[in-house]
Structures are given as structure tokens and as C-alpha cells.
Amino acid sequence: MHQRIYGAGHPLLADDFLNLASIQNNLGHYAEAEALDRQALDINRSWYGNDHPETGASLNYLGQALVMQGRYDEAGDMLRQSLAIQERVYGPVHQRVAVAVNELGLLALKRGKLDEAEASFRRAVDIDRAVYGNRHQAVALETVNLASVYLQKQQYVRAEKLFREGIACYKLTLPQGHLNIGIAELKLGRTLLREQEYSAAETHM
């Protein structure tokens, strides 16, 4: 319908491609998601130019699809471009900047660059706390991501504290039974297991 009404180069069509890419990503069809993300990026670049936040968002989504395929160097390039655009447009403290920083943290975590991941997640948490306050699901997500770094670093006391903070925040901002709560609970259970708190770990796994 959008193609018939507006033609092939309209940003509404880019939004459609991004939504379809998200579905493919959730299904684990990462190459298909990448192809759709690239179509959206081409449209947004043509419509808005290279330094527009919508172009930056498209780069971020494409970077995510590349991360899932293990193409980390390409992904890092896309994600850094996205962050640079959002910082130029919005400055250092904005929700879109936090999103880009968080994605770079996830990439660093996958590559085993734990200090880099820690710095990214700390920055993302600080940004979103400044934007939203302490009770927001974005803050919870980034707190859990930061806790995951400490789990990898075997700093279990720090990891446990942050997992508990993230879960508490999730429970204030997400419906009961949400996937993100379950993932965080499982990670808390793994942390407690490594602390040899076996009975406590069992209640979270």
C-alpha cells in the first residue's frame, strides 16, 4: 500500500522494512533481517541525508543484524556511525545516544572486551537515568547488561547487586512474566550458583 501511494523511496516504506526486519531478527533469520535493514537504510539516507537521526537509527538496526551473524567488524562500524550521528544531533545525553552506546556495549561483551563493555553500559545507564529517572525499563536493561559484565569478570557480589536492582526495576515497569524479567532472573540464578548459594540460586532458575 505504501509503495502504491508514495513510491519506493518514501520513509514510511523504510519503517515497514525495519518492522519486517525486526520480525525476521526475532525468528533468527538474521541474513533476511540484514537485507531489510539495508533497504531501510538506503531509503532513509536518500530521503534525510547521512546525518539525520533516522539514518542513525537505521545504521543501529543494521549493526544489530550484523552482530547476530558474528560479523563484528562490520557491525562495529555501523554502530559507531550511528552513535556519531545521534551525538551530533542530540548531544551527549539523549535516549537515542543511550541506545547506540548500549549496542556498542553488547558488541564489546560478545567480543570479550569486558572493560569496554563495562564503560559503555555505565554510560548508557547514566544517560537514561538523567533522561528518565531510576524507574524505567531502559535503565533496568542497561543495569542488567552491566551486571552481565561483572558475571563474566567473576565479580559475583557486584553482579548479584546489579541483577537484583535491574529485576526490581523491571518488575516496576514491565508486565509480570515478561521475557526480560525471566532472562535477568536466570542470570541472577547463575550468579548465585557461582557464589555457592545453591538454595537461593534454585529459586531464580
Short mmCIF file of N, CA and C in Angstrom, two decimals, residues 2 9 12 36 61 89-90 96 107 113 121 150 170 173-174 187 202:
data_model
loop_
_atom_site.label_atom_id
_atom_site.label_comp_id
_atom_site.label_asym_id
_atom_site.label_seq_id
_atom_site.Cartn_x
_atom_site.Cartn_y
_atom_site.Cartn_z
N HIS A 2 1.89 1.29 0.87
CA HIS A 2 2.78 2.45 0.89
C HIS A 2 3.52 2.62 -0.43
N GLY A 9 10.64 5.09 -2.56
CA GLY A 9 11.67 5.76 -1.78
C GLY A 9 11.16 6.56 -0.61
N LEU A 12 8.08 6.10 5.02
CA LEU A 12 7.11 5.16 5.59
C LEU A 12 7.43 3.73 5.16
N LEU A 36 16.63 -6.45 4.79
CA LEU A 36 15.56 -5.49 5.00
C LEU A 36 16.09 -4.21 5.65
N TYR A 61 20.08 -0.52 13.67
CA TYR A 61 19.39 -1.78 13.43
C TYR A 61 20.22 -2.71 12.54
N VAL A 89 23.48 15.22 16.62
CA VAL A 89 22.13 15.80 16.56
C VAL A 89 21.63 16.17 17.95
N TYR A 90 21.81 15.28 18.93
CA TYR A 90 21.16 15.44 20.23
C TYR A 90 22.09 15.83 21.37
N ARG A 96 18.37 8.28 22.40
CA ARG A 96 18.91 7.62 21.21
C ARG A 96 20.42 7.41 21.32
N LEU A 107 28.14 -5.42 21.76
CA LEU A 107 29.15 -5.90 20.83
C LEU A 107 30.47 -6.17 21.56
N LYS A 113 35.59 -8.04 25.22
CA LYS A 113 36.25 -6.80 25.64
C LYS A 113 35.48 -6.23 26.83
N PHE A 121 28.14 0.31 29.10
CA PHE A 121 26.90 0.12 29.85
C PHE A 121 26.76 1.15 30.98
N TYR A 150 29.99 -8.02 34.95
CA TYR A 150 30.61 -8.44 36.20
C TYR A 150 30.50 -9.96 36.39
N TYR A 170 12.68 -3.75 36.54
CA TYR A 170 11.84 -4.41 35.53
C TYR A 170 10.43 -4.66 36.08
N THR A 173 8.19 -1.80 35.88
CA THR A 173 7.96 -1.17 34.57
C THR A 173 7.48 -2.13 33.49
N LEU A 174 7.53 -3.44 33.74
CA LEU A 174 7.12 -4.43 32.74
C LEU A 174 6.04 -5.33 33.32
N LYS A 187 19.99 -15.14 34.96
CA LYS A 187 21.37 -14.69 35.14
C LYS A 187 21.69 -14.49 36.62
N GLU A 202 18.44 -21.72 43.17
CA GLU A 202 17.36 -22.56 42.66
C GLU A 202 16.05 -21.78 42.50
#
